[in-house]
PDB file of C-alpha atoms in Angstrom:
ATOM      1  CA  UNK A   1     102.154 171.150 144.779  1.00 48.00           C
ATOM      2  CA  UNK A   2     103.699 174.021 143.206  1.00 66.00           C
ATOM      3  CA  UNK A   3     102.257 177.356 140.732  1.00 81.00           C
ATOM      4  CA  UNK A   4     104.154 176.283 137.034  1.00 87.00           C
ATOM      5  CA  UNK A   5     103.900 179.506 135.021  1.00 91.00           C
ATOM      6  CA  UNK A   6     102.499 179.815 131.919  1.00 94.00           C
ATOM      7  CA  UNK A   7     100.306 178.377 129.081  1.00 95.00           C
ATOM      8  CA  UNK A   8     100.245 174.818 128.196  1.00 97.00           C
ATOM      9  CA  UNK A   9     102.245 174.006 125.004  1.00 98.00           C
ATOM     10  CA  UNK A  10      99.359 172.780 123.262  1.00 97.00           C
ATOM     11  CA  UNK A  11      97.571 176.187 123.828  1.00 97.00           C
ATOM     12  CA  UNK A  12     100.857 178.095 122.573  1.00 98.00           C
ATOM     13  CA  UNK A  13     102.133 176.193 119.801  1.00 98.00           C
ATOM     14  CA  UNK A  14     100.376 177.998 116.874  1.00 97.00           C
ATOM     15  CA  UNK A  15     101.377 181.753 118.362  1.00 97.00           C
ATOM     16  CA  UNK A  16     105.032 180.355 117.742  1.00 98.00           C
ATOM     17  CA  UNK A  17     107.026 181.932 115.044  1.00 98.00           C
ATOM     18  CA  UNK A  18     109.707 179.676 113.750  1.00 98.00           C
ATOM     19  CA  UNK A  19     112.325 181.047 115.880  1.00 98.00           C
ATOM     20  CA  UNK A  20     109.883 180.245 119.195  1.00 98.00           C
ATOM     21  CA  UNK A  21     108.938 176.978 118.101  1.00 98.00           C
ATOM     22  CA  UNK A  22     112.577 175.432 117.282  1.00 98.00           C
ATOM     23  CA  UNK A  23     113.981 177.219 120.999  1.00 98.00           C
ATOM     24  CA  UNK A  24     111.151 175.341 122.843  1.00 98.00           C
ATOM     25  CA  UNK A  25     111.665 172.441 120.961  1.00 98.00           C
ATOM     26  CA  UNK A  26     115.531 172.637 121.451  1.00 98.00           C
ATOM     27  CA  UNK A  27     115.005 172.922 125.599  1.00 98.00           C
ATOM     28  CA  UNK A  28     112.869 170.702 125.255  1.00 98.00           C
ATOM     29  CA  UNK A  29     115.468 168.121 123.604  1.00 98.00           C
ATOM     30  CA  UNK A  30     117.818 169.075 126.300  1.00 98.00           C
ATOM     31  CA  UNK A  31     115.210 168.192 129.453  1.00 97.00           C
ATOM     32  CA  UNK A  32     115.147 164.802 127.612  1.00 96.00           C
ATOM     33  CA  UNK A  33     118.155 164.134 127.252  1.00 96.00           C
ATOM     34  CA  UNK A  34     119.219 165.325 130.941  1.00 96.00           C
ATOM     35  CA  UNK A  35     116.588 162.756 132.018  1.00 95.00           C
ATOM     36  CA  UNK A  36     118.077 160.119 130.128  1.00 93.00           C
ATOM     37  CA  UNK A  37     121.489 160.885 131.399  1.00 94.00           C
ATOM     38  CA  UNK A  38     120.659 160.219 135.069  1.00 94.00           C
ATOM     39  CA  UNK A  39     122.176 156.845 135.903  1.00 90.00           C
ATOM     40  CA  UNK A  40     120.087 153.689 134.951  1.00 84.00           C
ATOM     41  CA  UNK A  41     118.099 151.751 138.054  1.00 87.00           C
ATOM     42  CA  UNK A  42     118.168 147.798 137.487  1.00 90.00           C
ATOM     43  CA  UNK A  43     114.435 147.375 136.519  1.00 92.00           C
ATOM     44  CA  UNK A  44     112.196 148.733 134.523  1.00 92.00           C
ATOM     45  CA  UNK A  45     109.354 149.972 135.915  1.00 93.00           C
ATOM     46  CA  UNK A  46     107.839 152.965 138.248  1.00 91.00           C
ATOM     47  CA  UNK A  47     109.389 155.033 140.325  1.00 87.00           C
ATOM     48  CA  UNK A  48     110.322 153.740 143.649  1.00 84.00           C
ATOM     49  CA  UNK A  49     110.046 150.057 142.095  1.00 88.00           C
ATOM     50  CA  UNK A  50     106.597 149.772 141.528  1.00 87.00           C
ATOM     51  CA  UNK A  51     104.658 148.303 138.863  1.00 88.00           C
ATOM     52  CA  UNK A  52     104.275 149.988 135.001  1.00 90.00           C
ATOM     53  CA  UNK A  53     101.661 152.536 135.423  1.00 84.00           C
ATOM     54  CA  UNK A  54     101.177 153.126 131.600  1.00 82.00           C
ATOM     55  CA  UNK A  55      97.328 152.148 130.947  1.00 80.00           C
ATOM     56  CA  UNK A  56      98.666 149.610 128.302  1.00 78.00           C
ATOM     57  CA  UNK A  57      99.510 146.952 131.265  1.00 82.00           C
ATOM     58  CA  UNK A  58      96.507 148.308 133.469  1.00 80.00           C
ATOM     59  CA  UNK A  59      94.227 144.675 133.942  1.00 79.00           C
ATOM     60  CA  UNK A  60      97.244 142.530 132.920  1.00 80.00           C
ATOM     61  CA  UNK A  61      98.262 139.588 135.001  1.00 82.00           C
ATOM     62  CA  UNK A  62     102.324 141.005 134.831  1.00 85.00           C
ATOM     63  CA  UNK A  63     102.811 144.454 135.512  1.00 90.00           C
ATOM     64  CA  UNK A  64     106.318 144.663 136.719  1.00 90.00           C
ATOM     65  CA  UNK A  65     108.702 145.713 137.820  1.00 94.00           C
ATOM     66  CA  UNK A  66     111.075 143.982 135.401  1.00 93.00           C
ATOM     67  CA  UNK A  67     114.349 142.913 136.100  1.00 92.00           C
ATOM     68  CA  UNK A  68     115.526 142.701 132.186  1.00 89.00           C
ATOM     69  CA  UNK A  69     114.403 143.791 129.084  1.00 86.00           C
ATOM     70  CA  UNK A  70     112.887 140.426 127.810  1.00 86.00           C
ATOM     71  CA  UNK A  71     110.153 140.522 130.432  1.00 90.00           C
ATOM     72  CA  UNK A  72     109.174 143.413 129.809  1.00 89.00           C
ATOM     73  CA  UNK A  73     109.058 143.156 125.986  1.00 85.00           C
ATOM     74  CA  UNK A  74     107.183 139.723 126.826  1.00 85.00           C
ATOM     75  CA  UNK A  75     104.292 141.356 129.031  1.00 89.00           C
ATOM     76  CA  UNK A  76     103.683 144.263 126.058  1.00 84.00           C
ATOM     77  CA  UNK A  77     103.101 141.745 123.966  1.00 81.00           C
ATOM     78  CA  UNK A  78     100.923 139.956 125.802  1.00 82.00           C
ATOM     79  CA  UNK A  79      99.070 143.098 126.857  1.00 83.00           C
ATOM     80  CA  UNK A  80      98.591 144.330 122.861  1.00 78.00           C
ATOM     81  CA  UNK A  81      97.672 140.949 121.861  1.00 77.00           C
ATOM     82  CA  UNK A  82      94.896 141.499 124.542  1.00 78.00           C
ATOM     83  CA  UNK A  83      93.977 144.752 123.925  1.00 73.00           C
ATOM     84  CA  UNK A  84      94.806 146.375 120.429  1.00 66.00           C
ATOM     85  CA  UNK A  85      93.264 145.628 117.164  1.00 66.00           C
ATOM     86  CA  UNK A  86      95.165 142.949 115.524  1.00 66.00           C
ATOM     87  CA  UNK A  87      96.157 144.958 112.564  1.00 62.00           C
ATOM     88  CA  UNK A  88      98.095 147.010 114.288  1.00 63.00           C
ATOM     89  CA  UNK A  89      99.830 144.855 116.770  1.00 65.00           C
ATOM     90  CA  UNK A  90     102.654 143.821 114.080  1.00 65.00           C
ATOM     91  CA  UNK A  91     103.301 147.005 113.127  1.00 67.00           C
ATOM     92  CA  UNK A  92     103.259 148.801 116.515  1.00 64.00           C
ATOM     93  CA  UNK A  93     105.116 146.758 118.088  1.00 67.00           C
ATOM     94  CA  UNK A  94     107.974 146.266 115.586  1.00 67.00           C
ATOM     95  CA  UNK A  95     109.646 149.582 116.423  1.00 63.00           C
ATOM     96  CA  UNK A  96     109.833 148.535 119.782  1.00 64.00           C
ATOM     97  CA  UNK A  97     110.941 144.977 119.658  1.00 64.00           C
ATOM     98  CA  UNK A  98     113.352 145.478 116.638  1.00 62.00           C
ATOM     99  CA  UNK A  99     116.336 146.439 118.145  1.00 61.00           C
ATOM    100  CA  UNK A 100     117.362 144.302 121.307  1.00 63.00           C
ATOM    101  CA  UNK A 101     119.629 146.758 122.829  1.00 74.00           C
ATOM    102  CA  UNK A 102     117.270 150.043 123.586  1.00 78.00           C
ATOM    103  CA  UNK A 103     119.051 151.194 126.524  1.00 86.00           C
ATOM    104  CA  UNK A 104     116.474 151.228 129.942  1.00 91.00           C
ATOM    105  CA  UNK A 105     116.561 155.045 130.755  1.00 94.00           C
ATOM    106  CA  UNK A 106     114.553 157.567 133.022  1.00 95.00           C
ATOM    107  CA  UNK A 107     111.375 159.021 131.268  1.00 93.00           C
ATOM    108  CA  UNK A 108     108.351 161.038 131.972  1.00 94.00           C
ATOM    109  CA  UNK A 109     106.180 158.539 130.272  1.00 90.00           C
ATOM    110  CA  UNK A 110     103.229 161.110 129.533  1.00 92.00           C
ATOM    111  CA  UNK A 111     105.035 163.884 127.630  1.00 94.00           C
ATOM    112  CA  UNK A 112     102.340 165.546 125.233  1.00 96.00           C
ATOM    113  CA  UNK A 113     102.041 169.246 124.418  1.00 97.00           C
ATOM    114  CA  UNK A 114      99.214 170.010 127.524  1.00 97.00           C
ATOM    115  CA  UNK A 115     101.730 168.434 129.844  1.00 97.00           C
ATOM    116  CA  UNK A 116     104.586 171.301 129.082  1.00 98.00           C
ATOM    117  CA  UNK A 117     104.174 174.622 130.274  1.00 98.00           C
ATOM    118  CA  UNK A 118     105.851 177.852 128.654  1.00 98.00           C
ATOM    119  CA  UNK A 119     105.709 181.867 129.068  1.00 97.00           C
ATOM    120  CA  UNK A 120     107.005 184.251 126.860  1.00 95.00           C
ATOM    121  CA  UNK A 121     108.486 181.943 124.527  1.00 96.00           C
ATOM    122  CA  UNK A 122     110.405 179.038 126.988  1.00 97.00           C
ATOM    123  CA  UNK A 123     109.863 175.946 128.944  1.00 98.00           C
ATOM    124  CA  UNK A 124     108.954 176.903 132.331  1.00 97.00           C
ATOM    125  CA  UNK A 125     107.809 173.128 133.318  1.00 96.00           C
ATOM    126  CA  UNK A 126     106.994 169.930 132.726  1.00 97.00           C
ATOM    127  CA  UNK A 127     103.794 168.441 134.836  1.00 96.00           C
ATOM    128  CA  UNK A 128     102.393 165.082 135.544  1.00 92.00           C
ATOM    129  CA  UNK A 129     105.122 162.836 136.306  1.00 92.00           C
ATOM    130  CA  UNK A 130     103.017 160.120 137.371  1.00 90.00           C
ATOM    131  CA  UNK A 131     103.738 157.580 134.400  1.00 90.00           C
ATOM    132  CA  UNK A 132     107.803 158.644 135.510  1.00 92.00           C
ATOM    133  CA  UNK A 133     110.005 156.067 135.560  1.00 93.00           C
ATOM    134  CA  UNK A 134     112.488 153.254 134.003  1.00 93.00           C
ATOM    135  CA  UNK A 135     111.838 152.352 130.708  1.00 90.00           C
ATOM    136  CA  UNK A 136     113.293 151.688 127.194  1.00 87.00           C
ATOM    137  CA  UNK A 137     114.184 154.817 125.329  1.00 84.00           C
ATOM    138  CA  UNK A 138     111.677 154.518 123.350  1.00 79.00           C
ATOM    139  CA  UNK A 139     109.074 154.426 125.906  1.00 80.00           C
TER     140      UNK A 139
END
């Protein structure tokens, strides 16, 4: 494992000027979209094939990897249903499951402010690529 420099994100953020904040943020659009851009796998799951790690599926009977879309939209609902208040099933999940053509892309799958380093005003890393993997854009 490797020294990232720099402060998390989270730790930064409110130092930012305007100008800071909307260059990070603009890198940071561009690191997302280069992941995106690297050519789709046929599943959707971990890296190297392996199950979903996101804690949503952790306990459930199905946790992949899925060889289409459907499957995978089947075992989140069966793992909210299990899990989430009902209230907010419906309306969690309908972002998700209204479109049925979110393209299956590469994502970090943990991307929060704490998990991006930056010095001096730029990105200088991303960490904790352990929930990386295949997954619908919007994942």
């Amino acid at each position: 494992m490797s020294f990232v420099e720099g402060h998390s994100l989270d730790k930064a953020w409110e130092t930012y000027d305007r100008v800071t904040k909307n260059r990070v943020t603009n890198q940071l659009k561009g690191y997302i979209r280069e992941l995106h851009e690297i050519p789709p796998s046929d599943y959707i799951g971990s890296v190297d094939f392996r199950p979903v790690t996101d804690p949503i599926l952790d306990g459930c009977p199905n946790q992949g990897p899925f060889s289409a879309k459907e499957a995978f939209d089947n075992a989140l609902i069966d793992a909210y249903r299990s899990k989430a208040p009902r209230c907010h099933i419906k309306s969690f999940l309908a972002g998700m499951l209204s479109q049925n053509k979110h393209q299956i892309v590469f994502t970090h799958g943990d991307l929060h402010l704490a998990n991006i380093m930056v010095n001096n005003g730029s990105v200088t890393g991303i960490l904790d690529w352990e929930f990386g993997g295949w997954y619908p854009e919007y994942w």
